[in-house]
mmCIF file of C-alpha atoms in Angstrom:
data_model
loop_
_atom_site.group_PDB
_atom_site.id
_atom_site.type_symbol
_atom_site.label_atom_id
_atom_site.label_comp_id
_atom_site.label_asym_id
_atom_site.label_seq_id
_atom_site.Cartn_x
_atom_site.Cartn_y
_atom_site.Cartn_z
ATOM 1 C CA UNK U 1 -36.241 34.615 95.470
ATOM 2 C CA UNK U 2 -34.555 35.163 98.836
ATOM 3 C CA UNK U 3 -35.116 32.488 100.851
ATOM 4 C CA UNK U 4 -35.515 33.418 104.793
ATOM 5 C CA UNK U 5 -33.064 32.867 107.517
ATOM 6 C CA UNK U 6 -34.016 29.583 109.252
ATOM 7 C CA UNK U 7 -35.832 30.032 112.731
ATOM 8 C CA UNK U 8 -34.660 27.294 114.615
ATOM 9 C CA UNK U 9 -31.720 27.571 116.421
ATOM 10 C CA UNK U 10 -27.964 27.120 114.864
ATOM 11 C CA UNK U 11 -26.048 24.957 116.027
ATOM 12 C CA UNK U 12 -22.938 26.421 117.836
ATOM 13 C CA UNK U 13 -19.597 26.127 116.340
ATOM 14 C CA UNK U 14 -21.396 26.853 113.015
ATOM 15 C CA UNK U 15 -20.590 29.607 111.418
ATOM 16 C CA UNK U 16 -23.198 31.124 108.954
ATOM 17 C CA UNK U 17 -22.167 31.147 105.506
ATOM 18 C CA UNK U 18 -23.869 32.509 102.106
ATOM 19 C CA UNK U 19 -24.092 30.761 99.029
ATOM 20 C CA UNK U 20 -25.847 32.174 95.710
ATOM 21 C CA UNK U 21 -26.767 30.242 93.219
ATOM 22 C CA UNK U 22 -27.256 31.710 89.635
ATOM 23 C CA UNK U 23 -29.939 30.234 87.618
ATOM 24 C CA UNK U 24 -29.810 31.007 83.638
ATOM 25 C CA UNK U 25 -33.352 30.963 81.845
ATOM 26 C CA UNK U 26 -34.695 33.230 79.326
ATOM 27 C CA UNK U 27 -37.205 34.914 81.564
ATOM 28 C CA UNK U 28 -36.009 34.108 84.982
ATOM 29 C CA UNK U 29 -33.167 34.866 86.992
ATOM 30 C CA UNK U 30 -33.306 33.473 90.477
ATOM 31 C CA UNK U 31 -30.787 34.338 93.851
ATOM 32 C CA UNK U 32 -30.741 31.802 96.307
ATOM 33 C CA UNK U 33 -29.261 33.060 99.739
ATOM 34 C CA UNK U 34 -29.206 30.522 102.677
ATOM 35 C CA UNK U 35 -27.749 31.145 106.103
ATOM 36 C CA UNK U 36 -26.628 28.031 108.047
ATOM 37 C CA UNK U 37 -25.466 25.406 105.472
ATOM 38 C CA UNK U 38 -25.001 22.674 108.443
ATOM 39 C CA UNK U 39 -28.649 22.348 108.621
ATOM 40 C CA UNK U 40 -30.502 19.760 106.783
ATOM 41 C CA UNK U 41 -33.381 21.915 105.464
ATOM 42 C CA UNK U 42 -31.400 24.309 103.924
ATOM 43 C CA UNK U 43 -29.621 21.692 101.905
ATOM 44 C CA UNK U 44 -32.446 20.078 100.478
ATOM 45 C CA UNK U 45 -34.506 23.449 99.935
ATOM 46 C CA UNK U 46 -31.482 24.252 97.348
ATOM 47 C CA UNK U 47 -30.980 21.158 95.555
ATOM 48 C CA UNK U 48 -35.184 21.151 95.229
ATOM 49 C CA UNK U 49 -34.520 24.869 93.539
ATOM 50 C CA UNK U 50 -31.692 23.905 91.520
ATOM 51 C CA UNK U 51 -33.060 20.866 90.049
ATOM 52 C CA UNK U 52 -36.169 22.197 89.183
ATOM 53 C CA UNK U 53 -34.551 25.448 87.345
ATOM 54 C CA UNK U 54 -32.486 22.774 85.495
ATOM 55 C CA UNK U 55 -35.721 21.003 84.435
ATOM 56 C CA UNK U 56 -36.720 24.013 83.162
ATOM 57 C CA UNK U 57 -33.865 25.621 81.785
ATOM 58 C CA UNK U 58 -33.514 21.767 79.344
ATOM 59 C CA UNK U 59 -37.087 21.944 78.441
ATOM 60 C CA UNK U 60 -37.100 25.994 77.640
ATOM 61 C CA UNK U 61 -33.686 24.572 75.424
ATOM 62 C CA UNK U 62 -35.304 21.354 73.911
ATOM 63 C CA UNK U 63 -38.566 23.648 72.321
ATOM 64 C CA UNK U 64 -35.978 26.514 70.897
ATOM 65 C CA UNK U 65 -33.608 23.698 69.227
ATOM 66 C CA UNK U 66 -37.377 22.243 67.721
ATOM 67 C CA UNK U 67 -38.091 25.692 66.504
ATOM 68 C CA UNK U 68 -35.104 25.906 64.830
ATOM 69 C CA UNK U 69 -35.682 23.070 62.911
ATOM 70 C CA UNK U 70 -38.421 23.816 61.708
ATOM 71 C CA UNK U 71 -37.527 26.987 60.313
ATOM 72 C CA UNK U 72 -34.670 25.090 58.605
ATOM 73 C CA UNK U 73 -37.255 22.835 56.927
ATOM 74 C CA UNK U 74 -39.587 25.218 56.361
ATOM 75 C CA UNK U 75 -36.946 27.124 54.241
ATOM 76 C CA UNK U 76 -36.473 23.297 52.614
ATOM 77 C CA UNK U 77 -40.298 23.242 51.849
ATOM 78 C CA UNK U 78 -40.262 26.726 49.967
ATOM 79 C CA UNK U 79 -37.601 25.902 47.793
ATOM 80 C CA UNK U 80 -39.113 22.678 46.582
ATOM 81 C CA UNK U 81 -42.045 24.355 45.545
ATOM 82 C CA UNK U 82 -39.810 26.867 43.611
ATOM 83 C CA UNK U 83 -38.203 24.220 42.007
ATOM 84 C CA UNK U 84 -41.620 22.560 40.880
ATOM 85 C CA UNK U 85 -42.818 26.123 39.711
ATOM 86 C CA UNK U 86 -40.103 27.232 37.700
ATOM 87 C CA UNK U 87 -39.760 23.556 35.984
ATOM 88 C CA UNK U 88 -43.715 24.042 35.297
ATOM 89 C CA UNK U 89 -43.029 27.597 34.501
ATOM 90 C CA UNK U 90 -40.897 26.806 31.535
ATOM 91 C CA UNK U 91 -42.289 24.248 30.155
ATOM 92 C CA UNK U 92 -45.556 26.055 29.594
ATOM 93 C CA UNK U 93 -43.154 28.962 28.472
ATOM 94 C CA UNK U 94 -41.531 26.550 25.917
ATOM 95 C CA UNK U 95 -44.787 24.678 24.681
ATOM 96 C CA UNK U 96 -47.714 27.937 24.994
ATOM 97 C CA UNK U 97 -49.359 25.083 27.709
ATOM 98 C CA UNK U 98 -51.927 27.598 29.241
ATOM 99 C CA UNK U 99 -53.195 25.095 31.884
ATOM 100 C CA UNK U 100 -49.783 24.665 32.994
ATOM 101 C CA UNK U 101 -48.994 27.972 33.230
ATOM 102 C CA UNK U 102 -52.080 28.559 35.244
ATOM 103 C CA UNK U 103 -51.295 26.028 38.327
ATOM 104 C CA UNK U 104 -47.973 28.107 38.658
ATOM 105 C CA UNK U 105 -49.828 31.154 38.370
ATOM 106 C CA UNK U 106 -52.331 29.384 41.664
ATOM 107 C CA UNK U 107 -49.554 27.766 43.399
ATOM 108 C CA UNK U 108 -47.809 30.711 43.945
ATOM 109 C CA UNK U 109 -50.037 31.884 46.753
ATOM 110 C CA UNK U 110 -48.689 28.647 48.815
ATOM 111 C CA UNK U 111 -45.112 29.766 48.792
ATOM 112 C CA UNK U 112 -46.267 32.948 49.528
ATOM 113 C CA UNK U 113 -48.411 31.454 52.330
ATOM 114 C CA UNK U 114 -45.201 29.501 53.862
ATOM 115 C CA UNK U 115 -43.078 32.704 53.583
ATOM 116 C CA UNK U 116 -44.887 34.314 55.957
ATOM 117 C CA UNK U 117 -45.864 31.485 58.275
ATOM 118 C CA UNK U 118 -41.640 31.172 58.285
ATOM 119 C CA UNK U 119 -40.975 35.069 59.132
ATOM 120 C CA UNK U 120 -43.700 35.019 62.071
ATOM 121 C CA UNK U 121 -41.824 31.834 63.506
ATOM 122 C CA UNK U 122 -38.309 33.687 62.942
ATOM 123 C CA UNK U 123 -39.494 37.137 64.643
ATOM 124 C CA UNK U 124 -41.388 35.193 67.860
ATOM 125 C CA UNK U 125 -38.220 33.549 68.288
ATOM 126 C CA UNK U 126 -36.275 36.297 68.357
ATOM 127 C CA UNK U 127 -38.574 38.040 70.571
ATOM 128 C CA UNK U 128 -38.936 35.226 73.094
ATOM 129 C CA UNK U 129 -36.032 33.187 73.108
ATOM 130 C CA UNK U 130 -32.900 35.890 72.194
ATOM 131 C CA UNK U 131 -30.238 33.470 70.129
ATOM 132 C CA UNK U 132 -26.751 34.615 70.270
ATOM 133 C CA UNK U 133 -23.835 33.460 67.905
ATOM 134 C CA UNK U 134 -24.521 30.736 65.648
ATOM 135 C CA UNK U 135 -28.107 30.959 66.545
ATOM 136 C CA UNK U 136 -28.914 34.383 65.622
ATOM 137 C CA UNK U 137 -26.858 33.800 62.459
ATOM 138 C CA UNK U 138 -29.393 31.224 61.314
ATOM 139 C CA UNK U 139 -32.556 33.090 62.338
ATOM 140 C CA UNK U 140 -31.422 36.627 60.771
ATOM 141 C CA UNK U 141 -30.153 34.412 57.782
ATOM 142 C CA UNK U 142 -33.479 32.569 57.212
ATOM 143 C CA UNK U 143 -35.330 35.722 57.422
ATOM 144 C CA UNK U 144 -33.531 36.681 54.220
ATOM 145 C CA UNK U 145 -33.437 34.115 52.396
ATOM 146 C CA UNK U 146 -37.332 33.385 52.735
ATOM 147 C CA UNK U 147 -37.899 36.142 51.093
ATOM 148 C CA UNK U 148 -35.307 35.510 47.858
ATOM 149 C CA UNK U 149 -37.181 31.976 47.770
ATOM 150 C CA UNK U 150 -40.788 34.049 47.381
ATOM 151 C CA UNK U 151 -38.880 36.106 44.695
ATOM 152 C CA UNK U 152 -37.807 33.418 43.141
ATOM 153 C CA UNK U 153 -41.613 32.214 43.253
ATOM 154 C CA UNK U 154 -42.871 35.378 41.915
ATOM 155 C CA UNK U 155 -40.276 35.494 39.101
ATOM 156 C CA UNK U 156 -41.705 31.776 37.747
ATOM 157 C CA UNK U 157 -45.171 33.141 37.583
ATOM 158 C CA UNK U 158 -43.992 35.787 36.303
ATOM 159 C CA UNK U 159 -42.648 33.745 33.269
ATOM 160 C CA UNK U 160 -46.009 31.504 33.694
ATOM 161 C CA UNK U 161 -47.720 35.167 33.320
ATOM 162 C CA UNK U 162 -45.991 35.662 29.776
ATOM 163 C CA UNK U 163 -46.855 32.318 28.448
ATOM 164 C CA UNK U 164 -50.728 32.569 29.442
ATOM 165 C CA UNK U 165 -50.700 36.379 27.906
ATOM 166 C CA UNK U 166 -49.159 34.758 24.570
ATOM 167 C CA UNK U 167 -51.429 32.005 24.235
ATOM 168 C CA UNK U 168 -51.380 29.787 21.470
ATOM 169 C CA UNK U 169 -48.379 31.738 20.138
ATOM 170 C CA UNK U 170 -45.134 31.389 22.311
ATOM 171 C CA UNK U 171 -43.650 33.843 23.600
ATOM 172 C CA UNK U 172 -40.139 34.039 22.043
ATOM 173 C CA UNK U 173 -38.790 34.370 18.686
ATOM 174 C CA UNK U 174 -37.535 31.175 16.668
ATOM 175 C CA UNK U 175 -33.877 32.948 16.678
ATOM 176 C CA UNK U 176 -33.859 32.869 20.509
ATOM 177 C CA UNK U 177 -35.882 29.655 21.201
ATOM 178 C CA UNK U 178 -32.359 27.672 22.129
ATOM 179 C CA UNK U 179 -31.222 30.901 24.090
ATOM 180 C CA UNK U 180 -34.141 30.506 26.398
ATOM 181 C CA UNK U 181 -33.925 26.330 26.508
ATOM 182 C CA UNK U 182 -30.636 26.697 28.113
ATOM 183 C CA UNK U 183 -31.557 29.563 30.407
ATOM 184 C CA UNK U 184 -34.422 27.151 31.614
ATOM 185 C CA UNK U 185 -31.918 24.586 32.083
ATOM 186 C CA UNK U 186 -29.976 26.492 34.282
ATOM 187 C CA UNK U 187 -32.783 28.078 36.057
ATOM 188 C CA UNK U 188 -33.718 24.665 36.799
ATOM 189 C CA UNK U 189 -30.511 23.201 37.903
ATOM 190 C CA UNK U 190 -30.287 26.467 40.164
ATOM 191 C CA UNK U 191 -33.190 25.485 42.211
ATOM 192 C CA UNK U 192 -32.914 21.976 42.409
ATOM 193 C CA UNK U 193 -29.126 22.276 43.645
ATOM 194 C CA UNK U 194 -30.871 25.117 46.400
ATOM 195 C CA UNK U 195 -32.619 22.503 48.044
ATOM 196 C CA UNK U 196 -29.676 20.354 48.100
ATOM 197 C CA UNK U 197 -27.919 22.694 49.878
ATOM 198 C CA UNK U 198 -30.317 23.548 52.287
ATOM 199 C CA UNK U 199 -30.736 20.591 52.944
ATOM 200 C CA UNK U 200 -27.036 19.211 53.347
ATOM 201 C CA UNK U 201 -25.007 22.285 53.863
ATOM 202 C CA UNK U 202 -22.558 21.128 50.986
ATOM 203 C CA UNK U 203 -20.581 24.029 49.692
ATOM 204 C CA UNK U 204 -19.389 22.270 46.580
ATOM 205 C CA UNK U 205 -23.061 22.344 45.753
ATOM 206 C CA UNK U 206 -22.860 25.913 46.733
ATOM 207 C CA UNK U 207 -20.318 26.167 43.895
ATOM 208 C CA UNK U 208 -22.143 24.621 41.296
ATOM 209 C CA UNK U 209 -25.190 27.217 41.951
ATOM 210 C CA UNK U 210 -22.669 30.253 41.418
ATOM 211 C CA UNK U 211 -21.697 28.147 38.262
ATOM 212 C CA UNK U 212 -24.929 28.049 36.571
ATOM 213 C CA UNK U 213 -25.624 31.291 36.946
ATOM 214 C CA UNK U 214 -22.603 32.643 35.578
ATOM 215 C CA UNK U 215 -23.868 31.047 32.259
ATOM 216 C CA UNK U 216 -27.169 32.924 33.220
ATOM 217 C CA UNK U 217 -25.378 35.891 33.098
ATOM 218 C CA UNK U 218 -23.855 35.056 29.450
ATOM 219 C CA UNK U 219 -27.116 33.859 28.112
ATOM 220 C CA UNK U 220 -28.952 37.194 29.093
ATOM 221 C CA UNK U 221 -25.895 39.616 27.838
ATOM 222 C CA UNK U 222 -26.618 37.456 24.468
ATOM 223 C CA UNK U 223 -30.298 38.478 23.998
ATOM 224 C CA UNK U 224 -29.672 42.643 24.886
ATOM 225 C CA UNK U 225 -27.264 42.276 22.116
ATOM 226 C CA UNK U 226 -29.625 40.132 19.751
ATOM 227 C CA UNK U 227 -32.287 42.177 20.079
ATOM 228 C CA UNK U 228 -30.380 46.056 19.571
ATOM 229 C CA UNK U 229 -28.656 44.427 16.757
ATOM 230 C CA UNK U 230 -29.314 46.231 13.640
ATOM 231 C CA UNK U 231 -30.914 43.223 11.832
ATOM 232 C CA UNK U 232 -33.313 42.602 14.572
ATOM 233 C CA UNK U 233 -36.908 42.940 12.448
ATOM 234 C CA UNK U 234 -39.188 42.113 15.601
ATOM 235 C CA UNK U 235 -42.055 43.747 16.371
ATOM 236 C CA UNK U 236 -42.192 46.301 19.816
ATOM 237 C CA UNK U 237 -44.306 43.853 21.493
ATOM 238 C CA UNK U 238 -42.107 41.178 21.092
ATOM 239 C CA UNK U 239 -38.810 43.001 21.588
ATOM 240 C CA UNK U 240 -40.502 44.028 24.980
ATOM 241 C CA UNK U 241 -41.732 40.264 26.218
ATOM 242 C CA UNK U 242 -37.830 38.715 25.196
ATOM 243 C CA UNK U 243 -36.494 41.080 27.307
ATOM 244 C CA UNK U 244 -38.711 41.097 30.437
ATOM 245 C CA UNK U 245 -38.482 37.113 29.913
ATOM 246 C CA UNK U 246 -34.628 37.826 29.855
ATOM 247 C CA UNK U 247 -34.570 39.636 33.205
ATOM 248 C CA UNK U 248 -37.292 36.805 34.632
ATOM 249 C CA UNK U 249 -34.428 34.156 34.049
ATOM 250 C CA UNK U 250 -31.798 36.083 35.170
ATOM 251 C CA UNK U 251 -33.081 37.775 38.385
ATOM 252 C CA UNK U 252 -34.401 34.118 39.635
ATOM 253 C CA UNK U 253 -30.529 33.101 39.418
ATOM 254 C CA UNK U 254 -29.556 36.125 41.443
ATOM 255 C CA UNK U 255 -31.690 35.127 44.101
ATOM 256 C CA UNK U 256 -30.324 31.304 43.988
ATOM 257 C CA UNK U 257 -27.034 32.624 44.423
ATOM 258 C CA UNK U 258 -28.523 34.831 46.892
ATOM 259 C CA UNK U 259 -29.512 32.407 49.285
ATOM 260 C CA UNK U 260 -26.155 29.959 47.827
ATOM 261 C CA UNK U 261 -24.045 33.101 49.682
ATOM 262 C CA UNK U 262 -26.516 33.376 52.795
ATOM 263 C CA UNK U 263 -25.571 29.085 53.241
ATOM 264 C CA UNK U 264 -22.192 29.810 52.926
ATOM 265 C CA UNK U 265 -22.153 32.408 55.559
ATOM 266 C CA UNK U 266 -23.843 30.366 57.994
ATOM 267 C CA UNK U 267 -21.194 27.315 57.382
ATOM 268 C CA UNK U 268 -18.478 29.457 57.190
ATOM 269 C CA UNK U 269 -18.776 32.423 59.135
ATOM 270 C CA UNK U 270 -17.866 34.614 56.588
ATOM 271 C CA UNK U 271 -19.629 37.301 54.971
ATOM 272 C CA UNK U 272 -18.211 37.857 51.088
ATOM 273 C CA UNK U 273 -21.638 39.745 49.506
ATOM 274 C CA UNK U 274 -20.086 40.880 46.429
ATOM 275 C CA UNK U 275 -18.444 37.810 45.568
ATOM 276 C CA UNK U 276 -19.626 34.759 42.619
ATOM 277 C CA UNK U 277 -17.650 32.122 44.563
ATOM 278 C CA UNK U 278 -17.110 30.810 47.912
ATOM 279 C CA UNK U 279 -13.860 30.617 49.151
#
């Protein structure tokens, strides 16, 4: 806004000088021009302008640093409910519990529900508020890994699915019934050490996710070989439910690791897709 030259008289032996005054806000960018600096109007006609553009400019800052907390827990929120889904998940995978396998089967919808309520926040903040740097590092970031955590969601009903289609029998073999204990194990320690790290950053933790799932890795090479082994007697049905359940495990550990890597990015700065380990 251009202010207008003043109408009283100036003073003589005072010469008229411009100032402008830049005001930084997402949605405004205001030009203050006054003529005559001696004059006591003009001085307190700025400092009015400037203060109040400064009230503003804090309080626009104060609601985007809110919003991006709450994304961050939001992201915190989703992966605890992974972590109590995929501990449900394979329990009533281990022990044919139908009912349990049913509330992760319902529960599901609820991360789903918080995935989406998370995106909408990330996209109206990049459409109203336009982070730069560090910022728009974290936004873009939690976009993507919002949506591994809803894999990994989908992946424990998945597994919930299996036991509830099997019921009473289980769903895997005798042979392979320690095979999938441990990949539960690890599936488990995966998520609970993603929440940790949301929560705290830690990159050792970080580690320790990329560790577990390199024993994912070795426990589902294990089961393609057990199964096209010549002595494998199974029938097709069951050949075909070990090996989805295989690639259930697995693919919830590549997500973990998934969002492990996205963390790492936004502590360090540096963008290593294709590698297991931080460095």
């Amino acid at each position: 806004m251009l202010l207008p030259a003043p109408s009283w008289p100036i003073r003589r032996n005072t010469v008229p000088v411009q100032l402008t005054f830049m005001f930084r806000c997402p949605d405004v960018h205001q030009r203050l021009e006054v003529y005559g600096v001696g004059l006591p109007k003009g001085e307190i006609e700025i400092r009015r302008c400037a203060k109040g553009f400064q009230r503003k400019d804090a309080s626009v800052r104060k609601v985007f640093q809110e919003e991006l907390t709450q994304v961050g827990e939001d992201l915190i929120e989703i992966s605890q409910l992974v972590t109590e889904a995929i501990k449900k998940a394979t329990t009533s995978f281990d022990g044919a519990d139908v009912d349990l396998a049913q509330d992760v089967i319902a529960a599901d919808a609820r991360i789903d529900f918080l995935q989406n309520s998370l995106d909408e926040r990330a996209i109206d903040i990049l459409a109203l508020q336009g982070p730069v740097a560090s910022d728009l590092r974290m936004i873009v970031g939690s976009l993507r890994m919002s949506a591994s955590l809803e894999r990994m969601g989908d992946l424990a009903r998945h597994i919930a699915q299996l036991a509830r289609l099997r019921f009473p029998a289980t769903v895997i073999p005798v042979q392979l019934a320690a095979t999938f204990h441990s990949f539960a194990e690890q599936d488990i320690i995966i998520a609970t050490k993603l929440t940790e790290l949301l929560e705290t950053r830690d990159l050792e933790v970080a580690r320790d996710i990329f560790k577990a799932n390199s024993v994912v890795n070795d426990l589902h090479l294990s089961v393609f070989k057990a199964i096209a082994h010549s002595d494998w007697k199974e029938a097709p049905a069951t050949t075909v439910d070990v090996a989805l359940a295989s690639r259930y495990f697995e693919r919830f550990a590549d997500h973990g690791v998934s969002v492990a890597q996205k963390v790492t990015y936004l502590v360090t700065g540096d963008w290593q897709p294709n590698t297991s380990q931080p460095v």
